[in-house]
Short mmCIF file of N, CA, C and O in Angstrom, two decimals:
data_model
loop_
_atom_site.label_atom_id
_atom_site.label_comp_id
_atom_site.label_asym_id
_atom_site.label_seq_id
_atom_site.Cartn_x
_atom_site.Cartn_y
_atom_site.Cartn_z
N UNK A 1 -50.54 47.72 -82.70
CA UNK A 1 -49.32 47.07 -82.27
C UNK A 1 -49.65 45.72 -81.65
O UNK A 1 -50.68 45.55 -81.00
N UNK A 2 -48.74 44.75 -81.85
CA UNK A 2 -49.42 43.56 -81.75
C UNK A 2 -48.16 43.21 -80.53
O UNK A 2 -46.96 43.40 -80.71
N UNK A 3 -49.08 42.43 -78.69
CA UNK A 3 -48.31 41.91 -78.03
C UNK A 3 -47.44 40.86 -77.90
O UNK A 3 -47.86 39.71 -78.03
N UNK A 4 -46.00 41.15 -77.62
CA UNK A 4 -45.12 39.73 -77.83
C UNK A 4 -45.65 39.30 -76.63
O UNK A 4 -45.85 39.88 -75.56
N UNK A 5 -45.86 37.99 -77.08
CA UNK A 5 -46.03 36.48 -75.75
C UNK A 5 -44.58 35.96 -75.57
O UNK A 5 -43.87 35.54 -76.48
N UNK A 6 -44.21 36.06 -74.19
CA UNK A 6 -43.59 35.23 -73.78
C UNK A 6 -43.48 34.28 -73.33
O UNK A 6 -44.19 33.94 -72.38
N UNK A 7 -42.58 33.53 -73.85
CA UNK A 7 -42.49 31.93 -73.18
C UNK A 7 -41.82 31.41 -72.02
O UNK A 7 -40.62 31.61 -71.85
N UNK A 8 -42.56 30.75 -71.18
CA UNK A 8 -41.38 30.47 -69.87
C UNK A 8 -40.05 30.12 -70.36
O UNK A 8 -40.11 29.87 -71.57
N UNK A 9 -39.02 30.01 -69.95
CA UNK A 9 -37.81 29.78 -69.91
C UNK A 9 -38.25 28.03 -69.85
O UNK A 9 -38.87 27.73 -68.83
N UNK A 10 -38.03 27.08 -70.68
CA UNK A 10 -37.18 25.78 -70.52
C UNK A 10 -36.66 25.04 -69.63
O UNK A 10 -35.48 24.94 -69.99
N UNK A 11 -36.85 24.26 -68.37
CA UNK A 11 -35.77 23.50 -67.81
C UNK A 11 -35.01 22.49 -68.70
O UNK A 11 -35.53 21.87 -69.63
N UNK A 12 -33.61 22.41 -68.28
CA UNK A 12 -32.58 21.36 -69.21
C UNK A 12 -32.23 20.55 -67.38
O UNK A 12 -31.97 20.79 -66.20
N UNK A 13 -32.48 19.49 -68.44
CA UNK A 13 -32.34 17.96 -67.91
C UNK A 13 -30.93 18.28 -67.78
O UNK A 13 -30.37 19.35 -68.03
N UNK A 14 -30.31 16.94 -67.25
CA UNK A 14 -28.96 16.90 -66.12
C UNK A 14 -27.83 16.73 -68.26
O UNK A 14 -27.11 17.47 -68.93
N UNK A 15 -28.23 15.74 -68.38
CA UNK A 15 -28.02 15.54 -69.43
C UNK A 15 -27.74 16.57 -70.69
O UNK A 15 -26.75 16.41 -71.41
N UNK A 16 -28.69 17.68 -70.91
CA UNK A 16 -28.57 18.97 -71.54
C UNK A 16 -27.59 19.88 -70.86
O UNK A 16 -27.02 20.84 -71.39
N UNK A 17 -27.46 19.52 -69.75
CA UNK A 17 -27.20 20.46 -68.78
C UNK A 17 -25.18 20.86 -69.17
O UNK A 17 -24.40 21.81 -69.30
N UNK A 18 -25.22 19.31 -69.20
CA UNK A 18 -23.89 18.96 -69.24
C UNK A 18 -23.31 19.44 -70.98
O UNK A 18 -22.25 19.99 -71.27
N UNK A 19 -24.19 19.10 -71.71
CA UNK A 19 -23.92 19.56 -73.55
C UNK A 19 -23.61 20.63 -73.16
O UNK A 19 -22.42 20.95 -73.20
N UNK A 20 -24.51 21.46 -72.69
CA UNK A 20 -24.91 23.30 -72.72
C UNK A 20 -23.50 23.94 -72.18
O UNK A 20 -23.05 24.99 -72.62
N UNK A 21 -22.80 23.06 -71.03
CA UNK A 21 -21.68 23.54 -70.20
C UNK A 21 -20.48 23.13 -71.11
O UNK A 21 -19.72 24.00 -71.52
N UNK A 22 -20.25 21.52 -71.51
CA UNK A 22 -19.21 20.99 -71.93
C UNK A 22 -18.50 20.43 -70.77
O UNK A 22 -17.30 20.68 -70.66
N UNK A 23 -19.18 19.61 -69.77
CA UNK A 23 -18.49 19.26 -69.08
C UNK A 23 -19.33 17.84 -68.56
O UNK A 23 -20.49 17.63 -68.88
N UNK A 24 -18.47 16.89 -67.67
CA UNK A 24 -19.34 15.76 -67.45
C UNK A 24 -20.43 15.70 -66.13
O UNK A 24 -20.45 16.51 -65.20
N UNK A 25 -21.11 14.79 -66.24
CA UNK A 25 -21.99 14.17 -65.36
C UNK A 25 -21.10 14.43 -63.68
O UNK A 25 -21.52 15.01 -62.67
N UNK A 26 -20.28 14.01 -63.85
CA UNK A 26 -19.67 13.77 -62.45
C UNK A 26 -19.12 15.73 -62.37
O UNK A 26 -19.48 16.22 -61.30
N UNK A 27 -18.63 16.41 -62.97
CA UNK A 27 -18.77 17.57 -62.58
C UNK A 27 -19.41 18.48 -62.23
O UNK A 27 -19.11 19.36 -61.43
N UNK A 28 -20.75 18.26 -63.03
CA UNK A 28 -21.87 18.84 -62.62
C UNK A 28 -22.11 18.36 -61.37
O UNK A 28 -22.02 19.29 -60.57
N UNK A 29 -22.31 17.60 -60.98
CA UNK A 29 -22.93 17.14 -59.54
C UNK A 29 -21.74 17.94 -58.49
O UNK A 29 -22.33 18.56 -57.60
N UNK A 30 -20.60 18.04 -58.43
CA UNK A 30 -19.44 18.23 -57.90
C UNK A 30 -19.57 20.36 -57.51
O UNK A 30 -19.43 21.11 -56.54
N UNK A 31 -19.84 20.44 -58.71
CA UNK A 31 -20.26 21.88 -58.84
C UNK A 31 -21.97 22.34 -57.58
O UNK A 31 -22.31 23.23 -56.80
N UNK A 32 -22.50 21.11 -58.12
CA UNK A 32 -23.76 21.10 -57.26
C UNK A 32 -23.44 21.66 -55.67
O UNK A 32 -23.64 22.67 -55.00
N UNK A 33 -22.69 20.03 -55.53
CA UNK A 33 -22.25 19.78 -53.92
C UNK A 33 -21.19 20.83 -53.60
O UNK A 33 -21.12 20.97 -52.38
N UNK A 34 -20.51 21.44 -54.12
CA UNK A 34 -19.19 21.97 -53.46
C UNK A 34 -19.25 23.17 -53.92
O UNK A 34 -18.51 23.95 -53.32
N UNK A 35 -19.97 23.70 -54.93
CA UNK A 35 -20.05 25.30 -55.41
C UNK A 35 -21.41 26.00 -55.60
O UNK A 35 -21.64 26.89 -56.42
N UNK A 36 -22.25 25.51 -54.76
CA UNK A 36 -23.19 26.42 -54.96
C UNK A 36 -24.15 26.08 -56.33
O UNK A 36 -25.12 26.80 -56.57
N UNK A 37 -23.89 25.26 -56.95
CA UNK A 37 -24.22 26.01 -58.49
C UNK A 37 -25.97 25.66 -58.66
O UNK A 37 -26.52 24.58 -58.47
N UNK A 38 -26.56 26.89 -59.06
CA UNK A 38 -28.15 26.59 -59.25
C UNK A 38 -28.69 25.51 -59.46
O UNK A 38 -28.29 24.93 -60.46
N UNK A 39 -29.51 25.00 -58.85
CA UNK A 39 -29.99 23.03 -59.46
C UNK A 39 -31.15 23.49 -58.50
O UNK A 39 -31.17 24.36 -57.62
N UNK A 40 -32.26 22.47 -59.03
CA UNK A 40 -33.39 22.09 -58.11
C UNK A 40 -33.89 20.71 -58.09
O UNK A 40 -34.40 20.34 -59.14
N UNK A 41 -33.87 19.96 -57.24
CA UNK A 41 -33.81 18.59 -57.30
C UNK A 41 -35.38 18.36 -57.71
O UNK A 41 -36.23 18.89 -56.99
N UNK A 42 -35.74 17.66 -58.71
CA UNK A 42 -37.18 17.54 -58.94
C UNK A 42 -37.40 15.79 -59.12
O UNK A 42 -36.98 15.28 -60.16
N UNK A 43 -38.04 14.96 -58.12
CA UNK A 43 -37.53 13.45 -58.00
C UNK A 43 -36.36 13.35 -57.05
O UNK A 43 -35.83 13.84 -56.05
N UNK A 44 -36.24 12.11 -58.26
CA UNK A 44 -34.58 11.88 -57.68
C UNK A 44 -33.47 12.13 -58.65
O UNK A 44 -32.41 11.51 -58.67
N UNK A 45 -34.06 13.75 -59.99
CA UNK A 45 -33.10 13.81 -60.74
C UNK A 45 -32.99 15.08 -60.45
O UNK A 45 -33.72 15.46 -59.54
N UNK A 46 -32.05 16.13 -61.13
CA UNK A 46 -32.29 18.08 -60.90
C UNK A 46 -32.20 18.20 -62.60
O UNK A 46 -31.72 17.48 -63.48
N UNK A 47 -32.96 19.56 -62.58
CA UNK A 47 -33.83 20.50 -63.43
C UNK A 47 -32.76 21.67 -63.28
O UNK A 47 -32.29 21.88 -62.16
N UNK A 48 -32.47 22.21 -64.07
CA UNK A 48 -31.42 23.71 -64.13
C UNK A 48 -31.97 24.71 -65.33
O UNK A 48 -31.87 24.63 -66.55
N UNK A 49 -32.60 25.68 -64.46
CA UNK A 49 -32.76 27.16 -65.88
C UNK A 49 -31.23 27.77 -66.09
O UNK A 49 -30.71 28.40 -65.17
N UNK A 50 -30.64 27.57 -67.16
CA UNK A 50 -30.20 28.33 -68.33
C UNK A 50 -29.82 29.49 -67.76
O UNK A 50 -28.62 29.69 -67.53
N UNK A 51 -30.46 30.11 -67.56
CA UNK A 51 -30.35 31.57 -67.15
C UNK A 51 -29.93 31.92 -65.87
O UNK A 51 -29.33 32.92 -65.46
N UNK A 52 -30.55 30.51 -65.08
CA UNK A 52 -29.67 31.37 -63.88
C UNK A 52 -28.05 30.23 -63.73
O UNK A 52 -27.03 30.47 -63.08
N UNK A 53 -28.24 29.51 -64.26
CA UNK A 53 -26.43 28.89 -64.05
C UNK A 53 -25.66 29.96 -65.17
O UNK A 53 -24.52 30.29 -64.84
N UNK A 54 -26.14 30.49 -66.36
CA UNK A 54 -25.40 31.65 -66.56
C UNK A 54 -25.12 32.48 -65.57
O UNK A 54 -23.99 32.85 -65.25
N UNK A 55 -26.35 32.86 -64.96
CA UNK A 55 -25.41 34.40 -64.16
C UNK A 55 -24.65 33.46 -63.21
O UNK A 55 -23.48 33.65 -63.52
N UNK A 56 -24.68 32.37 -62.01
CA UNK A 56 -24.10 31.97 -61.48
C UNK A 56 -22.39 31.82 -62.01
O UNK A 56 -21.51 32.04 -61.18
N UNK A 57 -22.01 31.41 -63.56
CA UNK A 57 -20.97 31.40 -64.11
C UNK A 57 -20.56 33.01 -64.05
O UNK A 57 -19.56 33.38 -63.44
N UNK A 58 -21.55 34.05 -64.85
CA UNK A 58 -20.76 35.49 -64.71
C UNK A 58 -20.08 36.34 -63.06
O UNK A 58 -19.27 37.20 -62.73
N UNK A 59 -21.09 35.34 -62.42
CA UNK A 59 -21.13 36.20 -61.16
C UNK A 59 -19.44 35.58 -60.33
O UNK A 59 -18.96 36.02 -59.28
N UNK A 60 -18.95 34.65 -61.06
CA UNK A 60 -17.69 33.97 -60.46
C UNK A 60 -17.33 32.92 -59.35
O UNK A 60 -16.33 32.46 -58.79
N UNK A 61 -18.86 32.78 -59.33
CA UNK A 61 -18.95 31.43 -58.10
C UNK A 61 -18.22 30.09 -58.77
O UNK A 61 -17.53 29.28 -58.16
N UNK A 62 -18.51 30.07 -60.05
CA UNK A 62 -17.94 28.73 -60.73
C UNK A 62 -16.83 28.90 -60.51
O UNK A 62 -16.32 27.97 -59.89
N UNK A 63 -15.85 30.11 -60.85
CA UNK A 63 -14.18 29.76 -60.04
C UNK A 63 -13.68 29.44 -58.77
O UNK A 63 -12.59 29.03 -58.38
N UNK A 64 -14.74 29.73 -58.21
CA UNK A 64 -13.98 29.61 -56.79
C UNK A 64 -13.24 28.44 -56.15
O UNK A 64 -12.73 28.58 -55.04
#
């Protein structure tokens, strides 16, 4: 039986970030500042895994 390798998970740029959601530049940041939403500032730009601004969206913080 042969082992699957896994691959780290991807960071998406601010830019991907926004395709991946469908929403703009200025919301994302807004979401940042006022909802919690997963980001890690790396520089003076932020880095977002995929996976966890999904659960952040399932978990219902994005409505609030």
């Amino acid at each position: 039986m042969q082992d699957t390798i896994q691959m780290p998970e991807r960071w998406y740029s601010t830019k991907e970030m926004c395709e991946y959601l469908g929403v703009t530049r200025d919301t994302l940041l807004t979401w940042i500042n006022e909802k919690d939403m997963p980001a890690h500032k790396v520089g003076r730009g932020w880095k977002y895994k995929p996976s966890e601004v999904d659960e952040w969206i399932k978990s219902g913080k994005a409505a609030e």
